[in-house]
Every structure is written in structure tokens, then in C-alpha cells.
């Protein structure tokens, strides 16, 4: 693979180089096991003296292609594919933090990540301080403690659509010599490369645009190769690991110690690898990633403009819409706004619920980021137990409709919304 290839080429051909007579299309290696000629071959694999496959809980040739493609697209040095986006964010932290440690994260996060950070990680002894996305550098710095092990944020937050102020968070991470972990799920590497803006680790829910067809739950963690893990703060990486006869990851694998440790220690012990079929489908989906992200962004901007001018619509939120509160940050860091927008229907909660029942092309689903246009009304779905006052406090207005704009013809998408809105 030519590392200088542009993203659209890497998305199609990255990670897989068939040799003479081998399949042109990545094969799905649906096998848990691999055969060897000698016990020495297997011993060398177990001792990590040579690379190869010996059991699909650790690595699999199909998943390996997909990992290499994502690493190349992000401009990273290695990637580990996992069973879901939730697992990706969990392991990204657990790989470098243990009971007694602390993490600082932007509060503009996916709800599942908020729960992970405020309920589950604390139960494991890892405390997380959430800082507002618009906090100043001084305020973020004030949240850092001597036992802080990472700073975490999302490029475009789901569902708030807040765009990450990379410079601000990266400056704090650098000042305290901490790794900066960024969940880049919504933009994908086609619209943003967090490593260029100071991130050291990138995570994805591959369930979203990378797969793009809503077939496979998965996640990935990508290592940037731009952080010194031997700085004394991460002894699990820079001191002997008893699991591997005293192996020191930073010495033996200086190019990608974080990824090697994650795979051979956490993935081995916790068993949360991505299944070969999911890796295969995700890789196939990624072949059209560049085309799809261009179209998702174009359609979402056109729908945002259309809705903004519609008499039945109160407000529209889309980072690439001129005048949006996130517009300046979006222009600075993104090459497109991705496919998710939200808007408020005049008439509040009831009108929003009725709208969703009337739409025909846009389907009601609890998912975002695939080729089909879909909608969600948090107030009557994911957040239905909350009162109107509680909804506002949670940042979810009762009239808010979230749209994941697909790649269908924009005229058909607009017509669907127009008809449903006019029927209110
Ligand atoms: N990160 C973000 C930004 C998400 O939107 C999601 C899911 O919606 C996740 C992580 C979790 O991913 P998964 O559903 O694949 O576990």
C-alpha cells in the first residue's frame, strides 16, 4: 500500500495487496484457527517474536485488512478493531488507566459514552471529570489532576452536534504531557483527521459511516504514533509485563506500543474482538466511504437550508450551515459537515412526534449514519421518561428532531419533509 495515496484511494485499496493469483476482493476468513508445521512456529507467535495469526480472538486476516485501512486513512501507525464503538472507547481508556486514575473529558459526548464515564468507569475506580465543550483552556487545565491519564473528546458530538475546539483541548493535553483521545465517529477520516490537530489516539464506532449500510456493530482504536509512552506515567507500557515473560512494549514495539498492548493484553483477556464477517462488511462499506461522505455532507447542507426556510420549522442546527453556532469551528477543522442535523418543529413535542409518524422516505430508527435517511425524536423515544423541563435541562428540546441524512436524491428527501411538515 502506498502511504502517499489520497483518502479516496486508500478507502478503496488500502490494507490489502493480493499477490499473484490471489482474490482481487478481500476474502472473508471465517476461521477461528490457523495451521502450523512446527511447535516452534506457534511458540514464536505466542512469544510475539513474529507476526501472524494463531487464534481469531487476537487477530484475523480479514479484520486485519480493515484495521490497516483505517490506520492508513487516519494517518496512524496501527489500529485494533473491536466488537463495538462502546468497547473502543472503553479500551482506549482502560489501556492506560487503572483504578485510582483520572480522565478529563469534554461534556459534549454521545450518551453511551457519558454513561460509561459517569457510571461504569467510576465503579472500576477510574474517575472522569466532564468539562463544558466551551470551557476555557484555564478551566480545562484546572480539571487536570496529578493522576490524570488522558483527555477525551468527540469531533462532532452526537446528538448535540458541537464541533470540537481541537486547539484548546490539544494545548492542555500538551501542557500536561497527556495523551489526547478523540472519538472521530461522525466525520470519519474523510472529513477530519484528528492526528493533524493534536490527537494521539482516535476511536470510532465503525457501526456508523465506516460500515455505512447498518449491517455491522463494531469499533476501532487507532494509534497516532505521536506520543511518548515511555515518559514514566504509563508503567504498564514502559515496564516489564508479566503476561509476556517481562516484555516491555515501548522497547520491543516502539512504533506502536499502545496498540500491541491493547491487543495482546486487554483483547486477549477480555475477548472483545471484531468478528471476521463484520470486519469484511465494514471493509466493503469503506470502499465507498469517500463518495458517501461527500454526498451525505452535500445532502445534509441542502436539507438544512431547506428546513431553515420552511414556515413550520423553528430552528435548524447543522455545523456547516452559515450562521450556526458551530460554523467557525466546522470551517476550521472539517472538510464537510457529515450527514447528521437536528431541527425544531413549531408546535413542540406533539408536532414533532406527528411529523415522524407521517414521513415516508425518512424512517424512524434508533441509529444514525447509514445510506438511508432516518429520523429520531428523542423526547418521545430515547428520552421519553423525562418531563419537558428535564428535557431542556438535558439539552434535548422537546421539539428536537434528529435527522441522519442519507445519500438518496435530495429532491426526494426534501419532498418527504415538505409534505410531512405541511400536514402538521
Ligand atoms: N461514539 C459515538 C460518537 C457514537 O455515536 C456511538 C453510537 O452511537 C458510539 C460511540 C458507540 O458505538 P456503538 O454503538 O458501535 O457501540
mmCIF file of N, CA, C and O in Angstrom, residues 144-224:
data_model
loop_
_atom_site.group_PDB
_atom_site.id
_atom_site.type_symbol
_atom_site.label_atom_id
_atom_site.label_comp_id
_atom_site.label_asym_id
_atom_site.label_seq_id
_atom_site.Cartn_x
_atom_site.Cartn_y
_atom_site.Cartn_z
ATOM 1 N N UNK A 144 -7.431 19.064 35.437
ATOM 2 C CA UNK A 144 -6.354 18.059 35.383
ATOM 3 C C UNK A 144 -5.773 17.844 36.787
ATOM 4 O O UNK A 144 -5.548 18.804 37.530
ATOM 5 N N UNK A 145 -5.592 16.568 37.152
ATOM 6 C CA UNK A 145 -5.038 16.225 38.479
ATOM 7 C C UNK A 145 -3.718 15.473 38.279
ATOM 8 O O UNK A 145 -3.443 14.997 37.163
ATOM 9 N N UNK A 146 -2.948 15.303 39.349
ATOM 10 C CA UNK A 146 -1.682 14.565 39.195
ATOM 11 C C UNK A 146 -1.903 13.150 38.666
ATOM 12 O O UNK A 146 -1.038 12.586 37.997
ATOM 13 N N UNK A 147 -3.089 12.539 38.947
ATOM 14 C CA UNK A 147 -3.341 11.162 38.487
ATOM 15 C C UNK A 147 -4.133 11.117 37.176
ATOM 16 O O UNK A 147 -4.617 10.056 36.780
ATOM 17 N N UNK A 148 -4.287 12.248 36.490
ATOM 18 C CA UNK A 148 -4.985 12.263 35.197
ATOM 19 C C UNK A 148 -4.128 11.522 34.181
ATOM 20 O O UNK A 148 -2.912 11.724 34.118
ATOM 21 N N UNK A 149 -4.788 10.646 33.399
ATOM 22 C CA UNK A 149 -4.035 9.834 32.432
ATOM 23 C C UNK A 149 -4.428 10.092 30.984
ATOM 24 O O UNK A 149 -3.767 9.606 30.058
ATOM 25 N N UNK A 150 -5.518 10.851 30.742
ATOM 26 C CA UNK A 150 -5.904 11.129 29.354
ATOM 27 C C UNK A 150 -6.914 12.264 29.301
ATOM 28 O O UNK A 150 -7.588 12.569 30.298
ATOM 29 N N UNK A 151 -6.992 12.867 28.102
ATOM 30 C CA UNK A 151 -8.027 13.863 27.824
ATOM 31 C C UNK A 151 -8.851 13.302 26.670
ATOM 32 O O UNK A 151 -8.278 12.750 25.714
ATOM 33 N N UNK A 152 -10.179 13.401 26.768
ATOM 34 C CA UNK A 152 -11.057 12.734 25.798
ATOM 35 C C UNK A 152 -12.091 13.720 25.265
ATOM 36 O O UNK A 152 -12.635 14.531 26.017
ATOM 37 N N UNK A 153 -12.398 13.608 23.947
ATOM 38 C CA UNK A 153 -13.457 14.452 23.357
ATOM 39 C C UNK A 153 -13.958 13.818 22.058
ATOM 40 O O UNK A 153 -13.338 12.889 21.536
ATOM 41 N N UNK A 154 -15.088 14.332 21.539
ATOM 42 C CA UNK A 154 -15.658 13.850 20.271
ATOM 43 C C UNK A 154 -15.539 14.947 19.215
ATOM 44 O O UNK A 154 -15.841 16.104 19.514
ATOM 45 N N UNK A 155 -15.185 14.605 17.983
ATOM 46 C CA UNK A 155 -15.010 15.625 16.939
ATOM 47 C C UNK A 155 -16.320 16.369 16.678
ATOM 48 O O UNK A 155 -16.367 17.602 16.706
ATOM 49 N N UNK A 156 -17.390 15.615 16.351
ATOM 50 C CA UNK A 156 -18.733 16.227 16.271
ATOM 51 C C UNK A 156 -19.577 15.428 17.256
ATOM 52 O O UNK A 156 -19.771 14.229 17.080
ATOM 53 N N UNK A 157 -20.057 16.106 18.302
ATOM 54 C CA UNK A 157 -20.744 15.370 19.369
ATOM 55 C C UNK A 157 -22.125 14.910 18.916
ATOM 56 O O UNK A 157 -22.857 15.644 18.259
ATOM 57 N N UNK A 158 -22.466 13.674 19.284
ATOM 58 C CA UNK A 158 -23.767 13.081 18.994
ATOM 59 C C UNK A 158 -24.606 13.107 20.270
ATOM 60 O O UNK A 158 -24.194 12.529 21.262
ATOM 61 N N UNK A 159 -25.776 13.754 20.334
ATOM 62 C CA UNK A 159 -26.519 14.388 19.249
ATOM 63 C C UNK A 159 -26.404 15.910 19.239
ATOM 64 O O UNK A 159 -27.058 16.564 18.433
ATOM 65 N N UNK A 160 -25.579 16.513 20.129
ATOM 66 C CA UNK A 160 -25.584 17.980 20.259
ATOM 67 C C UNK A 160 -25.003 18.684 19.033
ATOM 68 O O UNK A 160 -25.239 19.865 18.807
ATOM 69 N N UNK A 161 -24.197 17.960 18.219
ATOM 70 C CA UNK A 161 -23.554 18.497 17.010
ATOM 71 C C UNK A 161 -22.595 19.640 17.333
ATOM 72 O O UNK A 161 -22.405 20.564 16.547
ATOM 73 N N UNK A 162 -21.996 19.575 18.510
ATOM 74 C CA UNK A 162 -20.954 20.517 18.912
ATOM 75 C C UNK A 162 -19.654 20.099 18.228
ATOM 76 O O UNK A 162 -19.286 18.920 18.264
ATOM 77 N N UNK A 163 -18.952 21.051 17.615
ATOM 78 C CA UNK A 163 -17.677 20.726 16.958
ATOM 79 C C UNK A 163 -16.540 20.960 17.951
ATOM 80 O O UNK A 163 -16.506 21.998 18.636
ATOM 81 N N UNK A 164 -15.644 19.992 18.030
ATOM 82 C CA UNK A 164 -14.546 20.063 18.998
ATOM 83 C C UNK A 164 -13.574 21.197 18.663
ATOM 84 O O UNK A 164 -13.110 21.313 17.522
ATOM 85 N N UNK A 165 -13.256 21.994 19.680
ATOM 86 C CA UNK A 165 -12.215 23.008 19.544
ATOM 87 C C UNK A 165 -10.883 22.300 19.820
ATOM 88 O O UNK A 165 -10.359 22.297 20.936
ATOM 89 N N UNK A 166 -10.334 21.669 18.767
ATOM 90 C CA UNK A 166 -9.137 20.837 18.909
ATOM 91 C C UNK A 166 -8.000 21.589 19.582
ATOM 92 O O UNK A 166 -7.338 21.075 20.474
ATOM 93 N N UNK A 167 -7.746 22.808 19.100
ATOM 94 C CA UNK A 167 -6.567 23.554 19.546
ATOM 95 C C UNK A 167 -6.555 23.707 21.065
ATOM 96 O O UNK A 167 -5.551 23.463 21.731
ATOM 97 N N UNK A 168 -7.734 24.057 21.587
ATOM 98 C CA UNK A 168 -7.859 24.306 23.027
ATOM 99 C C UNK A 168 -7.552 23.038 23.848
ATOM 100 O O UNK A 168 -6.723 23.057 24.757
ATOM 101 N N UNK A 169 -8.206 21.935 23.489
ATOM 102 C CA UNK A 169 -8.012 20.692 24.240
ATOM 103 C C UNK A 169 -6.595 20.132 24.024
ATOM 104 O O UNK A 169 -5.965 19.636 24.955
ATOM 105 N N UNK A 170 -6.094 20.245 22.774
ATOM 106 C CA UNK A 170 -4.752 19.720 22.485
ATOM 107 C C UNK A 170 -3.685 20.525 23.233
ATOM 108 O O UNK A 170 -2.686 19.965 23.694
ATOM 109 N N UNK A 171 -3.898 21.833 23.374
ATOM 110 C CA UNK A 171 -2.937 22.663 24.111
ATOM 111 C C UNK A 171 -2.833 22.204 25.564
ATOM 112 O O UNK A 171 -1.737 22.113 26.122
ATOM 113 N N UNK A 172 -3.985 21.888 26.163
ATOM 114 C CA UNK A 172 -3.969 21.436 27.565
ATOM 115 C C UNK A 172 -3.273 20.071 27.644
ATOM 116 O O UNK A 172 -2.441 19.829 28.525
ATOM 117 N N UNK A 173 -3.623 19.185 26.703
ATOM 118 C CA UNK A 173 -3.004 17.846 26.704
ATOM 119 C C UNK A 173 -1.483 17.985 26.613
ATOM 120 O O UNK A 173 -0.738 17.323 27.344
ATOM 121 N N UNK A 174 -0.998 18.872 25.740
ATOM 122 C CA UNK A 174 0.456 19.059 25.575
ATOM 123 C C UNK A 174 1.075 19.643 26.836
ATOM 124 O O UNK A 174 2.135 19.207 27.284
ATOM 125 N N UNK A 175 0.398 20.626 27.412
ATOM 126 C CA UNK A 175 0.950 21.293 28.594
ATOM 127 C C UNK A 175 1.191 20.289 29.724
ATOM 128 O O UNK A 175 2.184 20.364 30.439
ATOM 129 N N UNK A 176 0.266 19.324 29.864
ATOM 130 C CA UNK A 176 0.393 18.341 30.955
ATOM 131 C C UNK A 176 0.987 17.018 30.470
ATOM 132 O O UNK A 176 0.998 16.036 31.209
ATOM 133 N N UNK A 177 1.459 16.985 29.227
ATOM 134 C CA UNK A 177 2.040 15.774 28.635
ATOM 135 C C UNK A 177 1.098 14.578 28.776
ATOM 136 O O UNK A 177 1.486 13.510 29.251
ATOM 137 N N UNK A 178 -0.164 14.786 28.347
ATOM 138 C CA UNK A 178 -1.182 13.733 28.428
ATOM 139 C C UNK A 178 -1.623 13.338 27.023
ATOM 140 O O UNK A 178 -1.696 14.189 26.134
ATOM 141 N N UNK A 179 -1.971 12.067 26.812
ATOM 142 C CA UNK A 179 -2.496 11.674 25.505
ATOM 143 C C UNK A 179 -3.920 12.217 25.305
ATOM 144 O O UNK A 179 -4.718 12.222 26.239
ATOM 145 N N UNK A 180 -4.193 12.671 24.091
ATOM 146 C CA UNK A 180 -5.489 13.257 23.738
ATOM 147 C C UNK A 180 -6.227 12.237 22.869
ATOM 148 O O UNK A 180 -5.772 11.898 21.770
ATOM 149 N N UNK A 181 -7.341 11.722 23.391
ATOM 150 C CA UNK A 181 -8.125 10.681 22.686
ATOM 151 C C UNK A 181 -9.347 11.346 22.056
ATOM 152 O O UNK A 181 -10.092 12.047 22.749
ATOM 153 N N UNK A 182 -9.553 11.121 20.751
ATOM 154 C CA UNK A 182 -10.683 11.757 20.065
ATOM 155 C C UNK A 182 -11.553 10.704 19.377
ATOM 156 O O UNK A 182 -11.058 9.885 18.603
ATOM 157 N N UNK A 183 -12.848 10.745 19.684
ATOM 158 C CA UNK A 183 -13.831 9.884 19.012
ATOM 159 C C UNK A 183 -14.232 10.599 17.718
ATOM 160 O O UNK A 183 -14.904 11.631 17.736
ATOM 161 N N UNK A 184 -13.796 10.028 16.588
ATOM 162 C CA UNK A 184 -13.976 10.696 15.284
ATOM 163 C C UNK A 184 -15.093 10.030 14.470
ATOM 164 O O UNK A 184 -15.067 10.047 13.241
ATOM 165 N N UNK A 185 -16.075 9.448 15.172
ATOM 166 C CA UNK A 185 -17.118 8.663 14.509
ATOM 167 C C UNK A 185 -17.899 9.456 13.459
ATOM 168 O O UNK A 185 -18.067 8.980 12.330
ATOM 169 N N UNK A 186 -18.387 10.634 13.795
ATOM 170 C CA UNK A 186 -19.282 11.336 12.862
ATOM 171 C C UNK A 186 -18.577 11.855 11.606
ATOM 172 O O UNK A 186 -19.096 11.679 10.507
ATOM 173 N N UNK A 187 -17.412 12.490 11.696
ATOM 174 C CA UNK A 187 -16.796 12.992 10.449
ATOM 175 C C UNK A 187 -16.132 11.892 9.625
ATOM 176 O O UNK A 187 -16.036 12.013 8.413
ATOM 177 N N UNK A 188 -15.646 10.829 10.287
ATOM 178 C CA UNK A 188 -14.809 9.798 9.658
ATOM 179 C C UNK A 188 -13.514 10.450 9.159
ATOM 180 O O UNK A 188 -13.453 11.689 9.031
ATOM 181 N N UNK A 189 -12.476 9.646 8.824
ATOM 182 C CA UNK A 189 -11.223 10.267 8.354
ATOM 183 C C UNK A 189 -11.380 11.027 7.037
ATOM 184 O O UNK A 189 -10.477 11.769 6.647
ATOM 185 N N UNK A 190 -12.512 10.869 6.364
ATOM 186 C CA UNK A 190 -12.704 11.614 5.117
ATOM 187 C C UNK A 190 -12.913 13.104 5.397
ATOM 188 O O UNK A 190 -12.427 13.954 4.657
ATOM 189 N N UNK A 191 -13.578 13.430 6.486
ATOM 190 C CA UNK A 191 -13.900 14.836 6.751
ATOM 191 C C UNK A 191 -13.013 15.474 7.813
ATOM 192 O O UNK A 191 -13.001 16.701 7.946
ATOM 193 N N UNK A 192 -12.292 14.658 8.579
ATOM 194 C CA UNK A 192 -11.405 15.231 9.605
ATOM 195 C C UNK A 192 -10.341 14.213 9.997
ATOM 196 O O UNK A 192 -10.644 13.025 10.144
ATOM 197 N N UNK A 193 -9.116 14.672 10.167
ATOM 198 C CA UNK A 193 -8.033 13.802 10.654
ATOM 199 C C UNK A 193 -7.518 14.357 11.978
ATOM 200 O O UNK A 193 -6.649 15.236 12.003
ATOM 201 N N UNK A 194 -8.045 13.877 13.089
ATOM 202 C CA UNK A 194 -7.682 14.429 14.403
ATOM 203 C C UNK A 194 -6.180 14.425 14.700
ATOM 204 O O UNK A 194 -5.702 15.283 15.440
ATOM 205 N N UNK A 195 -5.405 13.465 14.117
ATOM 206 C CA UNK A 195 -3.959 13.455 14.402
ATOM 207 C C UNK A 195 -3.295 14.743 13.920
ATOM 208 O O UNK A 195 -2.290 15.174 14.466
ATOM 209 N N UNK A 196 -3.864 15.368 12.896
ATOM 210 C CA UNK A 196 -3.277 16.626 12.392
ATOM 211 C C UNK A 196 -3.524 17.778 13.357
ATOM 212 O O UNK A 196 -2.899 18.816 13.262
ATOM 213 N N UNK A 197 -4.494 17.581 14.257
ATOM 214 C CA UNK A 197 -4.853 18.666 15.174
ATOM 215 C C UNK A 197 -4.521 18.327 16.624
ATOM 216 O O UNK A 197 -5.153 18.835 17.549
ATOM 217 N N UNK A 198 -3.571 17.431 16.822
ATOM 218 C CA UNK A 198 -3.060 17.193 18.178
ATOM 219 C C UNK A 198 -3.552 15.953 18.877
ATOM 220 O O UNK A 198 -3.139 15.681 20.003
ATOM 221 N N UNK A 199 -4.452 15.166 18.233
ATOM 222 C CA UNK A 199 -4.894 13.929 18.883
ATOM 223 C C UNK A 199 -3.766 12.905 18.852
ATOM 224 O O UNK A 199 -2.906 12.934 17.955
ATOM 225 N N UNK A 200 -3.753 12.003 19.833
ATOM 226 C CA UNK A 200 -2.755 10.923 19.872
ATOM 227 C C UNK A 200 -3.392 9.555 19.649
ATOM 228 O O UNK A 200 -2.735 8.616 19.206
ATOM 229 N N UNK A 201 -4.669 9.450 20.001
ATOM 230 C CA UNK A 201 -5.443 8.215 19.798
ATOM 231 C C UNK A 201 -6.782 8.624 19.185
ATOM 232 O O UNK A 201 -7.380 9.615 19.624
ATOM 233 N N UNK A 202 -7.235 7.872 18.187
ATOM 234 C CA UNK A 202 -8.552 8.135 17.586
ATOM 235 C C UNK A 202 -9.413 6.887 17.752
ATOM 236 O O UNK A 202 -8.932 5.763 17.561
ATOM 237 N N UNK A 203 -10.683 7.088 18.120
ATOM 238 C CA UNK A 203 -11.599 5.951 18.213
ATOM 239 C C UNK A 203 -12.751 6.154 17.229
ATOM 240 O O UNK A 203 -13.027 7.284 16.801
ATOM 241 N N UNK A 204 -13.409 5.041 16.874
ATOM 242 C CA UNK A 204 -14.587 5.103 16.006
ATOM 243 C C UNK A 204 -15.591 4.060 16.442
ATOM 244 O O UNK A 204 -15.214 2.946 16.818
ATOM 245 N N UNK A 205 -16.859 4.404 16.298
ATOM 246 C CA UNK A 205 -17.892 3.382 16.225
ATOM 247 C C UNK A 205 -17.971 3.083 14.720
ATOM 248 O O UNK A 205 -18.501 3.888 13.951
ATOM 249 N N UNK A 206 -17.428 1.927 14.309
ATOM 250 C CA UNK A 206 -17.453 1.605 12.865
ATOM 251 C C UNK A 206 -18.874 1.237 12.429
ATOM 252 O O UNK A 206 -19.162 1.144 11.236
ATOM 253 N N UNK A 207 -19.753 1.050 13.435
ATOM 254 C CA UNK A 207 -21.180 0.802 13.198
ATOM 255 C C UNK A 207 -21.795 1.902 12.340
ATOM 256 O O UNK A 207 -22.784 1.678 11.659
ATOM 257 N N UNK A 208 -21.210 3.102 12.399
ATOM 258 C CA UNK A 208 -21.803 4.264 11.747
ATOM 259 C C UNK A 208 -21.308 4.365 10.298
ATOM 260 O O UNK A 208 -21.441 3.430 9.547
ATOM 261 N N UNK A 209 -20.718 5.492 9.916
ATOM 262 C CA UNK A 209 -20.408 5.714 8.497
ATOM 263 C C UNK A 209 -19.367 4.748 7.924
ATOM 264 O O UNK A 209 -19.345 4.529 6.729
ATOM 265 N N UNK A 210 -18.446 4.224 8.742
ATOM 266 C CA UNK A 210 -17.397 3.379 8.150
ATOM 267 C C UNK A 210 -18.028 2.155 7.511
ATOM 268 O O UNK A 210 -17.757 1.830 6.356
ATOM 269 N N UNK A 211 -18.912 1.492 8.229
ATOM 270 C CA UNK A 211 -19.729 0.440 7.608
ATOM 271 C C UNK A 211 -20.687 1.134 6.633
ATOM 272 O O UNK A 211 -20.695 0.835 5.436
ATOM 273 N N UNK A 212 -21.497 2.023 7.156
ATOM 274 C CA UNK A 212 -22.317 2.885 6.297
ATOM 275 C C UNK A 212 -23.602 2.280 5.787
ATOM 276 O O UNK A 212 -24.404 2.978 5.176
ATOM 277 N N UNK A 213 -23.814 0.991 6.024
ATOM 278 C CA UNK A 213 -25.014 0.338 5.493
ATOM 279 C C UNK A 213 -25.848 -0.293 6.598
ATOM 280 O O UNK A 213 -26.782 -1.050 6.317
ATOM 281 N N UNK A 214 -25.478 0.006 7.853
ATOM 282 C CA UNK A 214 -26.217 -0.500 9.021
ATOM 283 C C UNK A 214 -26.270 -2.025 9.068
ATOM 284 O O UNK A 214 -27.298 -2.610 9.382
ATOM 285 N N UNK A 215 -25.132 -2.661 8.749
ATOM 286 C CA UNK A 215 -25.116 -4.127 8.815
ATOM 287 C C UNK A 215 -24.339 -4.659 10.021
ATOM 288 O O UNK A 215 -24.586 -5.774 10.458
ATOM 289 N N UNK A 216 -23.365 -3.894 10.555
ATOM 290 C CA UNK A 216 -22.409 -4.491 11.497
ATOM 291 C C UNK A 216 -22.057 -3.561 12.654
ATOM 292 O O UNK A 216 -21.598 -2.436 12.425
ATOM 293 N N UNK A 217 -22.238 -4.039 13.866
ATOM 294 C CA UNK A 217 -21.784 -3.280 15.037
ATOM 295 C C UNK A 217 -20.282 -3.515 15.183
ATOM 296 O O UNK A 217 -19.811 -4.650 15.087
ATOM 297 N N UNK A 218 -19.530 -2.444 15.390
ATOM 298 C CA UNK A 218 -18.080 -2.594 15.546
ATOM 299 C C UNK A 218 -17.427 -1.308 16.010
ATOM 300 O O UNK A 218 -18.059 -0.241 16.035
ATOM 301 N N UNK A 219 -16.160 -1.405 16.396
ATOM 302 C CA UNK A 219 -15.412 -0.226 16.826
ATOM 303 C C UNK A 219 -13.948 -0.387 16.475
ATOM 304 O O UNK A 219 -13.510 -1.493 16.123
ATOM 305 N N UNK A 220 -13.206 0.706 16.557
ATOM 306 C CA UNK A 220 -11.771 0.614 16.286
ATOM 307 C C UNK A 220 -11.034 1.688 17.087
ATOM 308 O O UNK A 220 -11.585 2.765 17.345
ATOM 309 N N UNK A 221 -9.819 1.348 17.508
ATOM 310 C CA UNK A 221 -8.946 2.321 18.179
ATOM 311 C C UNK A 221 -7.699 2.461 17.320
ATOM 312 O O UNK A 221 -7.066 1.455 16.967
ATOM 313 N N UNK A 222 -7.329 3.692 16.968
ATOM 314 C CA UNK A 222 -6.177 3.945 16.094
ATOM 315 C C UNK A 222 -5.102 4.688 16.888
ATOM 316 O O UNK A 222 -5.401 5.653 17.596
ATOM 317 N N UNK A 223 -3.857 4.237 16.746
ATOM 318 C CA UNK A 223 -2.732 4.879 17.453
ATOM 319 C C UNK A 223 -2.027 5.842 16.501
ATOM 320 O O UNK A 223 -1.711 5.480 15.363
ATOM 321 N N UNK A 224 -1.768 7.042 16.986
ATOM 322 C CA UNK A 224 -1.172 8.062 16.124
ATOM 323 C C UNK A 224 0.338 7.946 15.976
ATOM 324 O O UNK A 224 0.924 8.505 15.046
#
